[in-house]
PDB file of C-alpha atoms and ligand atoms in Angstrom:
ATOM      1  CA  UNK A   1     -31.930 -38.906 -18.469  1.00 82.00           C
ATOM      2  CA  UNK A   2     -30.085 -40.998 -16.984  1.00 88.00           C
ATOM      3  CA  UNK A   3     -27.835 -39.826 -13.108  1.00 88.00           C
ATOM      4  CA  UNK A   4     -25.560 -42.651 -11.656  1.00 93.00           C
ATOM      5  CA  UNK A   5     -26.694 -43.255  -7.931  1.00 93.00           C
ATOM      6  CA  UNK A   6     -23.460 -41.638  -6.467  1.00 94.00           C
ATOM      7  CA  UNK A   7     -23.511 -38.256  -8.658  1.00 95.00           C
ATOM      8  CA  UNK A   8     -26.801 -37.554  -7.522  1.00 94.00           C
ATOM      9  CA  UNK A   9     -26.175 -37.910  -4.273  1.00 96.00           C
ATOM     10  CA  UNK A  10     -23.121 -35.838  -4.047  1.00 96.00           C
ATOM     11  CA  UNK A  11     -25.698 -33.649  -6.244  1.00 96.00           C
ATOM     12  CA  UNK A  12     -28.158 -33.641  -3.437  1.00 96.00           C
ATOM     13  CA  UNK A  13     -25.347 -33.280  -0.979  1.00 97.00           C
ATOM     14  CA  UNK A  14     -24.550 -29.693  -2.865  1.00 97.00           C
ATOM     15  CA  UNK A  15     -27.082 -29.042  -2.331  1.00 97.00           C
ATOM     16  CA  UNK A  16     -27.374 -29.272   1.139  1.00 98.00           C
ATOM     17  CA  UNK A  17     -24.333 -27.600   1.532  1.00 98.00           C
ATOM     18  CA  UNK A  18     -25.739 -24.095  -0.722  1.00 98.00           C
ATOM     19  CA  UNK A  19     -28.486 -23.995   1.434  1.00 98.00           C
ATOM     20  CA  UNK A  20     -27.435 -24.467   4.909  1.00 97.00           C
ATOM     21  CA  UNK A  21     -24.325 -21.426   4.160  1.00 97.00           C
ATOM     22  CA  UNK A  22     -26.645 -19.058   2.653  1.00 96.00           C
ATOM     23  CA  UNK A  23     -29.204 -19.686   5.832  1.00 95.00           C
ATOM     24  CA  UNK A  24     -26.162 -18.233   7.624  1.00 93.00           C
ATOM     25  CA  UNK A  25     -25.936 -15.746   5.842  1.00 91.00           C
ATOM     26  CA  UNK A  26     -29.843 -14.845   6.181  1.00 92.00           C
ATOM     27  CA  UNK A  27     -29.126 -15.334   9.866  1.00 90.00           C
ATOM     28  CA  UNK A  28     -26.142 -13.792  10.426  1.00 88.00           C
ATOM     29  CA  UNK A  29     -27.781 -10.324   8.683  1.00 86.00           C
ATOM     30  CA  UNK A  30     -30.808 -11.430  10.647  1.00 84.00           C
ATOM     31  CA  UNK A  31     -30.836 -13.006  13.428  1.00 82.00           C
ATOM     32  CA  UNK A  32     -26.809 -11.413  14.195  1.00 77.00           C
ATOM     33  CA  UNK A  33     -27.063  -8.159  13.414  1.00 75.00           C
ATOM     34  CA  UNK A  34     -24.101  -7.947  10.531  1.00 76.00           C
ATOM     35  CA  UNK A  35     -23.209  -5.326   8.391  1.00 73.00           C
ATOM     36  CA  UNK A  36     -22.352  -2.922   6.117  1.00 70.00           C
ATOM     37  CA  UNK A  37     -20.844   0.525   7.880  1.00 68.00           C
ATOM     38  CA  UNK A  38     -23.940   3.134   7.565  1.00 70.00           C
ATOM     39  CA  UNK A  39     -23.249   6.159   7.168  1.00 68.00           C
ATOM     40  CA  UNK A  40     -22.373   8.041  10.102  1.00 70.00           C
ATOM     41  CA  UNK A  41     -20.101   5.333  10.275  1.00 85.00           C
ATOM     42  CA  UNK A  42     -17.386   5.670   7.045  1.00 89.00           C
ATOM     43  CA  UNK A  43     -15.026   8.547   7.016  1.00 91.00           C
ATOM     44  CA  UNK A  44     -12.957   9.905   4.132  1.00 91.00           C
ATOM     45  CA  UNK A  45      -9.900   8.443   5.316  1.00 90.00           C
ATOM     46  CA  UNK A  46      -6.934  11.610   4.147  1.00 92.00           C
ATOM     47  CA  UNK A  47      -8.755  13.583   5.887  1.00 91.00           C
ATOM     48  CA  UNK A  48      -9.169  12.469   9.397  1.00 92.00           C
ATOM     49  CA  UNK A  49      -7.542  15.164  11.324  1.00 89.00           C
ATOM     50  CA  UNK A  50     -10.238  17.325   9.150  1.00 91.00           C
ATOM     51  CA  UNK A  51     -13.207  14.994  10.221  1.00 90.00           C
ATOM     52  CA  UNK A  52     -15.090  14.847  13.561  1.00 90.00           C
ATOM     53  CA  UNK A  53     -14.569  13.787  16.051  1.00 92.00           C
ATOM     54  CA  UNK A  54     -11.371  12.484  15.002  1.00 94.00           C
ATOM     55  CA  UNK A  55     -10.390  15.532  14.844  1.00 94.00           C
ATOM     56  CA  UNK A  56     -10.232  16.488  18.830  1.00 94.00           C
ATOM     57  CA  UNK A  57      -9.051  12.036  19.896  1.00 95.00           C
ATOM     58  CA  UNK A  58      -8.678  12.498  23.833  1.00 96.00           C
ATOM     59  CA  UNK A  59     -11.630  10.673  25.734  1.00 96.00           C
ATOM     60  CA  UNK A  60     -15.146  12.367  27.079  1.00 96.00           C
ATOM     61  CA  UNK A  61     -16.786  11.856  29.778  1.00 96.00           C
ATOM     62  CA  UNK A  62     -21.421  11.704  28.485  1.00 95.00           C
ATOM     63  CA  UNK A  63     -23.185  11.335  31.563  1.00 92.00           C
ATOM     64  CA  UNK A  64     -22.318   9.411  34.730  1.00 92.00           C
ATOM     65  CA  UNK A  65     -19.891   6.048  35.217  1.00 94.00           C
ATOM     66  CA  UNK A  66     -20.038   7.062  30.880  1.00 96.00           C
ATOM     67  CA  UNK A  67     -17.078   7.359  28.973  1.00 97.00           C
ATOM     68  CA  UNK A  68     -16.573   8.198  24.866  1.00 96.00           C
ATOM     69  CA  UNK A  69     -13.134   7.932  23.775  1.00 97.00           C
ATOM     70  CA  UNK A  70     -12.027   9.220  20.869  1.00 97.00           C
ATOM     71  CA  UNK A  71      -9.095   7.609  19.228  1.00 97.00           C
ATOM     72  CA  UNK A  72      -6.950   8.239  15.500  1.00 97.00           C
ATOM     73  CA  UNK A  73      -4.986   4.263  15.126  1.00 97.00           C
ATOM     74  CA  UNK A  74      -1.621   5.122  12.393  1.00 96.00           C
ATOM     75  CA  UNK A  75       1.130   3.432  12.196  1.00 95.00           C
ATOM     76  CA  UNK A  76       2.865   2.670  14.860  1.00 95.00           C
ATOM     77  CA  UNK A  77       0.485   3.795  17.572  1.00 96.00           C
ATOM     78  CA  UNK A  78      -2.684   4.806  18.551  1.00 97.00           C
ATOM     79  CA  UNK A  79      -4.306   8.420  19.345  1.00 95.00           C
ATOM     80  CA  UNK A  80      -3.830   9.423  21.694  1.00 96.00           C
ATOM     81  CA  UNK A  81      -1.528   5.952  23.171  1.00 96.00           C
ATOM     82  CA  UNK A  82      -2.950   6.016  26.709  1.00 97.00           C
ATOM     83  CA  UNK A  83      -6.180   7.111  27.817  1.00 96.00           C
ATOM     84  CA  UNK A  84      -7.089   7.164  31.893  1.00 96.00           C
ATOM     85  CA  UNK A  85     -10.885   6.633  32.991  1.00 96.00           C
ATOM     86  CA  UNK A  86     -11.903   5.298  36.964  1.00 96.00           C
ATOM     87  CA  UNK A  87     -12.660   2.193  37.971  1.00 96.00           C
ATOM     88  CA  UNK A  88     -16.394   1.241  36.860  1.00 95.00           C
ATOM     89  CA  UNK A  89     -16.775   3.106  34.123  1.00 96.00           C
ATOM     90  CA  UNK A  90     -18.171   2.490  30.633  1.00 96.00           C
ATOM     91  CA  UNK A  91     -16.344   3.160  27.771  1.00 96.00           C
ATOM     92  CA  UNK A  92     -17.203   3.522  24.333  1.00 94.00           C
ATOM     93  CA  UNK A  93     -14.283   4.314  22.043  1.00 95.00           C
ATOM     94  CA  UNK A  94     -15.047   4.643  18.906  1.00 95.00           C
ATOM     95  CA  UNK A  95     -12.086   3.967  16.279  1.00 95.00           C
ATOM     96  CA  UNK A  96     -10.285   4.211  13.099  1.00 96.00           C
ATOM     97  CA  UNK A  97      -6.691   4.556  10.987  1.00 96.00           C
ATOM     98  CA  UNK A  98      -5.572   6.607   8.775  1.00 94.00           C
ATOM     99  CA  UNK A  99      -3.425   4.274   6.665  1.00 95.00           C
ATOM    100  CA  UNK A 100      -3.727   0.702   6.484  1.00 96.00           C
ATOM    101  CA  UNK A 101      -5.892  -1.741   8.555  1.00 96.00           C
ATOM    102  CA  UNK A 102      -4.638  -1.800  12.392  1.00 97.00           C
ATOM    103  CA  UNK A 103      -6.823  -4.251  15.210  1.00 96.00           C
ATOM    104  CA  UNK A 104      -8.147  -2.826  18.999  1.00 96.00           C
ATOM    105  CA  UNK A 105      -7.447  -5.801  21.199  1.00 96.00           C
ATOM    106  CA  UNK A 106      -8.187  -5.227  25.472  1.00 96.00           C
ATOM    107  CA  UNK A 107      -7.059  -8.315  27.231  1.00 95.00           C
ATOM    108  CA  UNK A 108      -9.433  -9.849  29.099  1.00 92.00           C
ATOM    109  CA  UNK A 109     -12.166  -7.536  27.593  1.00 93.00           C
ATOM    110  CA  UNK A 110     -14.630  -8.243  25.155  1.00 90.00           C
ATOM    111  CA  UNK A 111     -13.013  -6.006  23.409  1.00 93.00           C
ATOM    112  CA  UNK A 112     -11.285  -7.856  19.516  1.00 93.00           C
ATOM    113  CA  UNK A 113     -11.908  -5.230  16.482  1.00 92.00           C
ATOM    114  CA  UNK A 114     -10.866  -4.638  13.308  1.00 93.00           C
ATOM    115  CA  UNK A 115      -9.606  -0.909  12.303  1.00 95.00           C
ATOM    116  CA  UNK A 116     -10.214  -0.402   8.820  1.00 94.00           C
ATOM    117  CA  UNK A 117      -9.044   3.469   6.855  1.00 95.00           C
ATOM    118  CA  UNK A 118     -12.479   4.671   5.932  1.00 93.00           C
ATOM    119  CA  UNK A 119     -15.327   2.981   9.327  1.00 93.00           C
ATOM    120  CA  UNK A 120     -15.283   3.926  11.945  1.00 93.00           C
ATOM    121  CA  UNK A 121     -15.445   1.317  14.701  1.00 92.00           C
ATOM    122  CA  UNK A 122     -16.724   0.803  18.056  1.00 91.00           C
ATOM    123  CA  UNK A 123     -17.415  -0.617  20.391  1.00 92.00           C
ATOM    124  CA  UNK A 124     -18.216  -0.578  24.913  1.00 93.00           C
ATOM    125  CA  UNK A 125     -17.319  -2.753  27.318  1.00 95.00           C
ATOM    126  CA  UNK A 126     -17.578  -1.490  31.503  1.00 96.00           C
ATOM    127  CA  UNK A 127     -13.616  -1.318  32.465  1.00 96.00           C
ATOM    128  CA  UNK A 128     -15.089  -2.169  36.973  1.00 95.00           C
ATOM    129  CA  UNK A 129     -11.670  -2.555  38.618  1.00 94.00           C
ATOM    130  CA  UNK A 130      -9.014  -0.557  39.221  1.00 95.00           C
ATOM    131  CA  UNK A 131      -5.244  -2.143  36.569  1.00 95.00           C
ATOM    132  CA  UNK A 132      -3.591  -1.345  33.150  1.00 96.00           C
ATOM    133  CA  UNK A 133      -5.540  -2.655  30.065  1.00 97.00           C
ATOM    134  CA  UNK A 134      -2.458  -2.567  27.622  1.00 97.00           C
ATOM    135  CA  UNK A 135      -4.695  -1.540  24.039  1.00 97.00           C
ATOM    136  CA  UNK A 136      -2.861  -3.785  21.314  1.00 97.00           C
ATOM    137  CA  UNK A 137      -2.835  -3.594  17.360  1.00 97.00           C
ATOM    138  CA  UNK A 138      -3.556  -7.143  16.329  1.00 96.00           C
ATOM    139  CA  UNK A 139      -3.615  -7.038  12.713  1.00 97.00           C
ATOM    140  CA  UNK A 140      -0.042  -6.612  11.041  1.00 97.00           C
ATOM    141  CA  UNK A 141       0.127  -3.100  10.086  1.00 97.00           C
ATOM    142  CA  UNK A 142       3.890  -3.055   8.825  1.00 96.00           C
ATOM    143  CA  UNK A 143       7.482  -3.635  10.238  1.00 96.00           C
ATOM    144  CA  UNK A 144       6.085  -1.088  13.880  1.00 96.00           C
ATOM    145  CA  UNK A 145       2.900  -3.816  14.140  1.00 97.00           C
ATOM    146  CA  UNK A 146       4.894  -4.958  17.252  1.00 96.00           C
ATOM    147  CA  UNK A 147       6.045  -2.411  19.687  1.00 96.00           C
ATOM    148  CA  UNK A 148       2.575  -0.848  18.368  1.00 97.00           C
ATOM    149  CA  UNK A 149       0.271  -0.926  21.730  1.00 96.00           C
ATOM    150  CA  UNK A 150      -1.382   1.849  24.514  1.00 96.00           C
ATOM    151  CA  UNK A 151      -3.127   1.000  27.743  1.00 96.00           C
ATOM    152  CA  UNK A 152      -6.243   1.996  29.294  1.00 97.00           C
ATOM    153  CA  UNK A 153      -5.366   3.479  33.216  1.00 97.00           C
ATOM    154  CA  UNK A 154      -8.267   2.637  35.380  1.00 96.00           C
ATOM    155  CA  UNK A 155      -7.937   4.567  38.691  1.00 94.00           C
ATOM    156  CA  UNK A 156      -9.510   3.030  41.384  1.00 88.00           C
TER     157      UNK A 156
HETATM  158 CU1  LIG B 201      -1.329  -1.499  13.498  1.00 97.87          CU
HETATM  159 CU2  LIG B 201      -0.423  -4.182  13.890  1.00 97.87          CU
END
């Protein structure tokens, strides 16, 4: 069978692109550890209020300079909407949503995550300096989206 020169070129080029893309997927799983949430990171989004730890949102000390922040996002606020920790604290956020997809962005930190109903988002950051950090929803979640924010108060 005769394959025209340019057709052969694009056949090979297509194969190369496929190999690169599949390689990227494999690397994201193997090297970067990206994967779907495991069973302990999913919950029934219609029963958030009865599912520990989300039946008791708040900030809990877990060790020296370590805190866990359990938060529920809903249209259009976080519960709790304001958390306070001392400077130097490492805070691990566990966040879920009781309705639609929200976001959790804390500018000038590494926290920038989606908050998805039925899943638990876990992010950690150490707040070294005192100050106030806004917590912003950065996934469009309805008419009140622009007003969905809270804050982290880091006390010196
Ligand atoms: Cu919640 Cu936008």
